[in-house]
Short mmCIF file of N, CA, C and O in Angstrom, two decimals:
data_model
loop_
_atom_site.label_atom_id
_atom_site.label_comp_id
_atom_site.label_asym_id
_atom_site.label_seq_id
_atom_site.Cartn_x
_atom_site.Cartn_y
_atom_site.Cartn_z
N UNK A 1 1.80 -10.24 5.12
CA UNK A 1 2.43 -9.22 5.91
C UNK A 1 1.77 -9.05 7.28
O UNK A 1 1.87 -8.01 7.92
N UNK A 2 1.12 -10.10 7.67
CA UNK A 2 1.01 -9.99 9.31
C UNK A 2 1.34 -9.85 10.53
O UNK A 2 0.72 -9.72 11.58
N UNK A 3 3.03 -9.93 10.09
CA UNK A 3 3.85 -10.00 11.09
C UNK A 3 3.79 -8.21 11.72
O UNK A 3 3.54 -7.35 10.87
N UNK A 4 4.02 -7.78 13.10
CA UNK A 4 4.11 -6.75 13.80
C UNK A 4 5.22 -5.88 13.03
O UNK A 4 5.17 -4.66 13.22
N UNK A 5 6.16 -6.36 12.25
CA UNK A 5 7.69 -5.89 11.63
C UNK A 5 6.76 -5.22 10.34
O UNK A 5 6.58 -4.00 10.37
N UNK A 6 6.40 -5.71 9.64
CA UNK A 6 5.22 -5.47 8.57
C UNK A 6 4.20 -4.55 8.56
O UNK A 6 4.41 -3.42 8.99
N UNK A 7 2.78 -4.99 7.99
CA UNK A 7 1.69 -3.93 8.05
C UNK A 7 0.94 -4.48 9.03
O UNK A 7 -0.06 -3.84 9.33
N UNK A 8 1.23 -5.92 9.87
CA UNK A 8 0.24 -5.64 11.02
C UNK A 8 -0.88 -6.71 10.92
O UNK A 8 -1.31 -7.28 11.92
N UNK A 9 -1.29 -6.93 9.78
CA UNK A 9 -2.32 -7.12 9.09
C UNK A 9 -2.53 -8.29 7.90
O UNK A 9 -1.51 -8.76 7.37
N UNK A 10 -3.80 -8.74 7.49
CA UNK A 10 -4.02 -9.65 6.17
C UNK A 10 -3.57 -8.76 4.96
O UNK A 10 -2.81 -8.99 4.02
N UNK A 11 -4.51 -7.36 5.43
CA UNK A 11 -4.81 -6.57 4.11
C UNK A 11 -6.44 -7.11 3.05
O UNK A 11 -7.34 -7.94 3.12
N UNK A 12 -5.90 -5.79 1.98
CA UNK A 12 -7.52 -6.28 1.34
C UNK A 12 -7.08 -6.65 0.17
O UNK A 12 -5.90 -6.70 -0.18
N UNK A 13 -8.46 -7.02 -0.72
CA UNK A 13 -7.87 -7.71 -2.21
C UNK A 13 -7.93 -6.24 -2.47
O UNK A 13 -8.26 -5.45 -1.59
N UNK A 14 -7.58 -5.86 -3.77
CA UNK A 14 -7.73 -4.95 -4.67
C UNK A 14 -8.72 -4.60 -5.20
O UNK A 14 -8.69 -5.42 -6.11
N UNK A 15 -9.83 -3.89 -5.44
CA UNK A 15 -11.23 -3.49 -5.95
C UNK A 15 -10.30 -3.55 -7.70
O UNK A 15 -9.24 -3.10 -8.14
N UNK A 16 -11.19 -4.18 -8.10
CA UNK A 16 -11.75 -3.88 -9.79
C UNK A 16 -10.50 -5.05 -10.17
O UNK A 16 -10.08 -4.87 -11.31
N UNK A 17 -10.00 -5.93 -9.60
CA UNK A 17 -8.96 -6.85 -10.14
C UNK A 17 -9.36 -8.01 -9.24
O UNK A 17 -9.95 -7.91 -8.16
N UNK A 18 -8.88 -9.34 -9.95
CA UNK A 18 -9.18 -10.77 -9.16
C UNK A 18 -8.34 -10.80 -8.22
O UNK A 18 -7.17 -10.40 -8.23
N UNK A 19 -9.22 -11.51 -6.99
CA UNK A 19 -8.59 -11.39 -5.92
C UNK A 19 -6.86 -12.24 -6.00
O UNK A 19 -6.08 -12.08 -5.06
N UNK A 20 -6.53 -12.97 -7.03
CA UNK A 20 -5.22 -13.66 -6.91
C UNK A 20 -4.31 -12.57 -7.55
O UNK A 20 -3.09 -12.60 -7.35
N UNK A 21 -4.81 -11.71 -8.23
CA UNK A 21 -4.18 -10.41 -9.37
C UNK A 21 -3.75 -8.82 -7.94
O UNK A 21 -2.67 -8.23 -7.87
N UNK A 22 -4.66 -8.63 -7.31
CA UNK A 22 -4.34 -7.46 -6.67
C UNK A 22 -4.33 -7.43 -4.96
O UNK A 22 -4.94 -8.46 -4.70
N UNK A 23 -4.03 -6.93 -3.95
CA UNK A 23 -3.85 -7.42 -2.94
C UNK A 23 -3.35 -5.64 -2.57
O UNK A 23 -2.55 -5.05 -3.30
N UNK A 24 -3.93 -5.03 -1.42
CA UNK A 24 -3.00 -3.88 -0.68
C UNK A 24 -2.83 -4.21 0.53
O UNK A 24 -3.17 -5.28 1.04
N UNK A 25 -2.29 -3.30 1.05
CA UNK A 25 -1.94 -3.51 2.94
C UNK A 25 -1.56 -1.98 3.56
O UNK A 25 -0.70 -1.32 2.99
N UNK A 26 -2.09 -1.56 4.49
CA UNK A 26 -2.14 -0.39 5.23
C UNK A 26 -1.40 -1.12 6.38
O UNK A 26 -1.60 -2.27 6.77
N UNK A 27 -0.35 -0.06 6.91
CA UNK A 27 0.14 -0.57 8.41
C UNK A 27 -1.18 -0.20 9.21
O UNK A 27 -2.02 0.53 8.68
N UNK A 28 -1.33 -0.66 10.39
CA UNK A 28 -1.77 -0.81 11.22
C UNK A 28 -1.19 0.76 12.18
O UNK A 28 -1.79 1.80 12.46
N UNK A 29 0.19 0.31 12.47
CA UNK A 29 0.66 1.19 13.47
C UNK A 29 1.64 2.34 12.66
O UNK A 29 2.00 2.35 11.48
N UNK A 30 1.83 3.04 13.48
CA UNK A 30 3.02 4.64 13.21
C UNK A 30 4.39 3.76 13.55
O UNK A 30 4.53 3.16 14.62
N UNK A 31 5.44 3.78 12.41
CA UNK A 31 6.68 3.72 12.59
C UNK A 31 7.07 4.90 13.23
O UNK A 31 6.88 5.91 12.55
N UNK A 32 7.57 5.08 14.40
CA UNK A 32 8.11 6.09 14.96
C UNK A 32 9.36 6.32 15.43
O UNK A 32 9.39 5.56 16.39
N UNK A 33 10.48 6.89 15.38
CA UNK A 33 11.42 7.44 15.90
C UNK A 33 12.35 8.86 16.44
O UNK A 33 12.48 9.98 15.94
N UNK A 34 12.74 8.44 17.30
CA UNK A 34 12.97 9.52 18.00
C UNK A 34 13.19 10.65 17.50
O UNK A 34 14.35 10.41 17.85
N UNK A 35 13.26 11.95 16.90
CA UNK A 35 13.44 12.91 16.11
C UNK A 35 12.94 13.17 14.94
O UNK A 35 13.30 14.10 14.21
N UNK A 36 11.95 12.22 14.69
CA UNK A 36 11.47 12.17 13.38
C UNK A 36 9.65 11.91 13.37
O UNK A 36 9.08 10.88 13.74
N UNK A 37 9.06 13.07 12.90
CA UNK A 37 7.64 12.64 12.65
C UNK A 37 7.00 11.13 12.42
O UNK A 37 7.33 10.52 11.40
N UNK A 38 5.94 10.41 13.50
CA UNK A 38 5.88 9.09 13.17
C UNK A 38 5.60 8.99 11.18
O UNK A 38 5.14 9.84 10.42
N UNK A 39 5.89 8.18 11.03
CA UNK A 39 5.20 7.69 9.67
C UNK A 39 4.24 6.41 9.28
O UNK A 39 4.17 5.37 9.94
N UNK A 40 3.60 6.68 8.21
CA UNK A 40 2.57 5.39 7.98
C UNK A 40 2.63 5.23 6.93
O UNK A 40 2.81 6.12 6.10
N UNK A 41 2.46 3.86 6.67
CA UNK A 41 3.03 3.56 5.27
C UNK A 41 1.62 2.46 4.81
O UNK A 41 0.74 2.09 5.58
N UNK A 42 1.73 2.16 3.56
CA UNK A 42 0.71 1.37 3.03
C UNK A 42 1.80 0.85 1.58
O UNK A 42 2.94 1.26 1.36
N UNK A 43 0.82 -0.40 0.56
CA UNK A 43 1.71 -1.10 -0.21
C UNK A 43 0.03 -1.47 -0.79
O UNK A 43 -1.06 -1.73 -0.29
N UNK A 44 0.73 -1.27 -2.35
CA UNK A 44 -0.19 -2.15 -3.31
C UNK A 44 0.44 -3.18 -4.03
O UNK A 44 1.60 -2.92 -4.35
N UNK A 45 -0.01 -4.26 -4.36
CA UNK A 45 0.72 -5.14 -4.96
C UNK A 45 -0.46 -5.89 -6.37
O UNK A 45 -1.53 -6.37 -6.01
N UNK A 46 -0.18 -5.89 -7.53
CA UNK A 46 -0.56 -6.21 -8.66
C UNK A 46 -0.28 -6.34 -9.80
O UNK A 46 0.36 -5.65 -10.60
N UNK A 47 -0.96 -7.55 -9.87
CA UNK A 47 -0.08 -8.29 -11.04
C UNK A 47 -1.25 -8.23 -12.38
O UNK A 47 -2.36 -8.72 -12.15
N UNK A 48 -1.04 -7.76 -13.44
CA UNK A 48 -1.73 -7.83 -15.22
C UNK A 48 -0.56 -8.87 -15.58
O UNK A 48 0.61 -8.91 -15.19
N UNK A 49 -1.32 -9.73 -16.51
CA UNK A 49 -0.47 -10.49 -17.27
C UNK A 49 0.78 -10.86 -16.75
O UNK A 49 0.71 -11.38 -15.64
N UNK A 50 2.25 -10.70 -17.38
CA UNK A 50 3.18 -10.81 -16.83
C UNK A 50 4.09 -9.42 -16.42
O UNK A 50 5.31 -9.45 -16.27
N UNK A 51 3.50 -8.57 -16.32
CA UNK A 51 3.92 -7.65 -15.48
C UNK A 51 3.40 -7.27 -13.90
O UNK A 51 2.20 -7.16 -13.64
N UNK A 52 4.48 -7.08 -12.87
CA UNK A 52 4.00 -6.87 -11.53
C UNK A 52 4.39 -6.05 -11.38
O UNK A 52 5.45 -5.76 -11.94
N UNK A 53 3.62 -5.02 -10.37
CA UNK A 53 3.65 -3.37 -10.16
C UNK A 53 3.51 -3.43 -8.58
O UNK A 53 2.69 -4.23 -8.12
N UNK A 54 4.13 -2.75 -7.83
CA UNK A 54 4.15 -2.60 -6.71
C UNK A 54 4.38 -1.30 -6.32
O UNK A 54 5.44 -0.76 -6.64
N UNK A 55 3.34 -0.57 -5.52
CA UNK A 55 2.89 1.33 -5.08
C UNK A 55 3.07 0.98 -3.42
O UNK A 55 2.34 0.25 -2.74
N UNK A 56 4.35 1.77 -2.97
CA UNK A 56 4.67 2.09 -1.98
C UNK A 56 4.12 3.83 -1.35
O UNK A 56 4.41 4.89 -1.92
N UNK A 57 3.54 3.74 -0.47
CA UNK A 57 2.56 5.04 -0.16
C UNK A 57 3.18 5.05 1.09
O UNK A 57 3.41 4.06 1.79
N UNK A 58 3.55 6.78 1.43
CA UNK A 58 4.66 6.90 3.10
C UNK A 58 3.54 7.99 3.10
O UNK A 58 3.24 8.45 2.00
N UNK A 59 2.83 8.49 4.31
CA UNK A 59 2.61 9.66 4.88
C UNK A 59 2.77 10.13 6.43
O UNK A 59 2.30 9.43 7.33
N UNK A 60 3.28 11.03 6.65
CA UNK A 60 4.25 11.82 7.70
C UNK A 60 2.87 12.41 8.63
O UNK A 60 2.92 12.23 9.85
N UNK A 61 1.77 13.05 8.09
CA UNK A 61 1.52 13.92 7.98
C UNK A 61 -0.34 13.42 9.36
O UNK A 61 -1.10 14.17 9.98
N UNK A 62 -0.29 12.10 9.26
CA UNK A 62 -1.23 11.88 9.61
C UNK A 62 -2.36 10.35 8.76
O UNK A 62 -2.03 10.31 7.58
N UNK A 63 -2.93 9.78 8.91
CA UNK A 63 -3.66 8.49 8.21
C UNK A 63 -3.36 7.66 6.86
O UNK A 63 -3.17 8.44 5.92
N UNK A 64 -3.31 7.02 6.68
CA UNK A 64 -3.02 7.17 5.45
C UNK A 64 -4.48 6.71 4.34
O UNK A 64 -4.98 5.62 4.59
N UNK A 65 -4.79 7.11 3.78
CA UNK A 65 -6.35 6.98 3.12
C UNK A 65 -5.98 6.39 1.82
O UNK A 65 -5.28 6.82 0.90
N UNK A 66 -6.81 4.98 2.01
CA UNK A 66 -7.14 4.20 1.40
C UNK A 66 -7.67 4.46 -0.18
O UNK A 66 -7.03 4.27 -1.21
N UNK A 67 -8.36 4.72 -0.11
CA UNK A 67 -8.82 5.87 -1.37
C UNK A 67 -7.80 6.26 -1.95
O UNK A 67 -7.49 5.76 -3.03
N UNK A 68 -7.08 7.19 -1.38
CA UNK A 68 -5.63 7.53 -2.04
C UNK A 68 -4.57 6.34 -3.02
O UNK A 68 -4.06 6.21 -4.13
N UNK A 69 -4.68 5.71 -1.78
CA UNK A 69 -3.42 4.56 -2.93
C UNK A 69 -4.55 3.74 -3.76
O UNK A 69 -4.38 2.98 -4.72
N UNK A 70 -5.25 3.97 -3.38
CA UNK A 70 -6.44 2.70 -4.97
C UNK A 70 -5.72 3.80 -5.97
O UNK A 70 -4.72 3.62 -6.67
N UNK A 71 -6.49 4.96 -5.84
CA UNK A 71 -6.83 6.22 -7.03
C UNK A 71 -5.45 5.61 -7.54
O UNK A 71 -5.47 4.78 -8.44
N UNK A 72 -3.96 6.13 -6.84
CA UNK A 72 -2.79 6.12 -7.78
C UNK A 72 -2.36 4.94 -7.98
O UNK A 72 -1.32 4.96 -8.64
N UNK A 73 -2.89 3.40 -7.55
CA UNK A 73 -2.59 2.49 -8.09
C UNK A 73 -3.20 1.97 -9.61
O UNK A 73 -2.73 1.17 -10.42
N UNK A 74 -4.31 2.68 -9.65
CA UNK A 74 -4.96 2.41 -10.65
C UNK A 74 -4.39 3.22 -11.81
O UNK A 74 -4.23 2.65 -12.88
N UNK A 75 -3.98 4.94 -11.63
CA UNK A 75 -4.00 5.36 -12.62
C UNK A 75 -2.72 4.98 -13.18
O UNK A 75 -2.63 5.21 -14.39
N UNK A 76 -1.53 4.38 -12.52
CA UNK A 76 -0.51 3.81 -12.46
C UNK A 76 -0.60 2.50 -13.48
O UNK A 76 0.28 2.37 -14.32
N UNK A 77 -1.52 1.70 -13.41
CA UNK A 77 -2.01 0.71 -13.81
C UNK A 77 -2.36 1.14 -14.86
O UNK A 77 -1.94 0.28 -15.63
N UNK A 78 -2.97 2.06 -15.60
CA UNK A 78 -3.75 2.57 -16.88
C UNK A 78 -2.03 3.32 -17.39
O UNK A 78 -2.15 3.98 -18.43
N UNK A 79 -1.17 3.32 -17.07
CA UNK A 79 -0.18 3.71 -17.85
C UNK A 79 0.66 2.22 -17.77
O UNK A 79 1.83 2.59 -17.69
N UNK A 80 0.66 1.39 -17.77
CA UNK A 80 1.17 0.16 -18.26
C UNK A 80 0.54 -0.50 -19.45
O UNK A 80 0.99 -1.56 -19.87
#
């Protein structure tokens, strides 16, 4: 997802999963439009066995923290 259309970015592996198993990505920049609070978005992507889970994270509000989407990717992950 490096492309400018995208998050901008490589991204990181996933803490506590092999790096070929988990992978996130934080945009870089504020999607912004005219009438509408910019937004920032982030994406987890991880794969157990043969199930793949993918955590889409939007915040309006200001940064989006990293910390945050691990915490709910994981606990997300412990209910599969």
């Amino acid at each position: 997802m490096p492309e400018k259309d995208y998050a901008g970015n490589t991204g990181k592996d996933f803490p506590g999963v092999p790096a070929d198993f988990g992978h996130l990505w934080i945009d870089s920049k504020a999607h912004e439009e005219p009438g509408y609070h910019p937004v920032r978005q982030a994406r987890a992507l991880i794969r157990r066995g043969d199930i793949v889970m993918i955590v889409e994270y939007s915040n309006n509000r200001g940064e989006v923290d990293e910390k945050a989407l691990v915490e709910i990717a994981k606990r997300q992950m412990e209910r599969l």
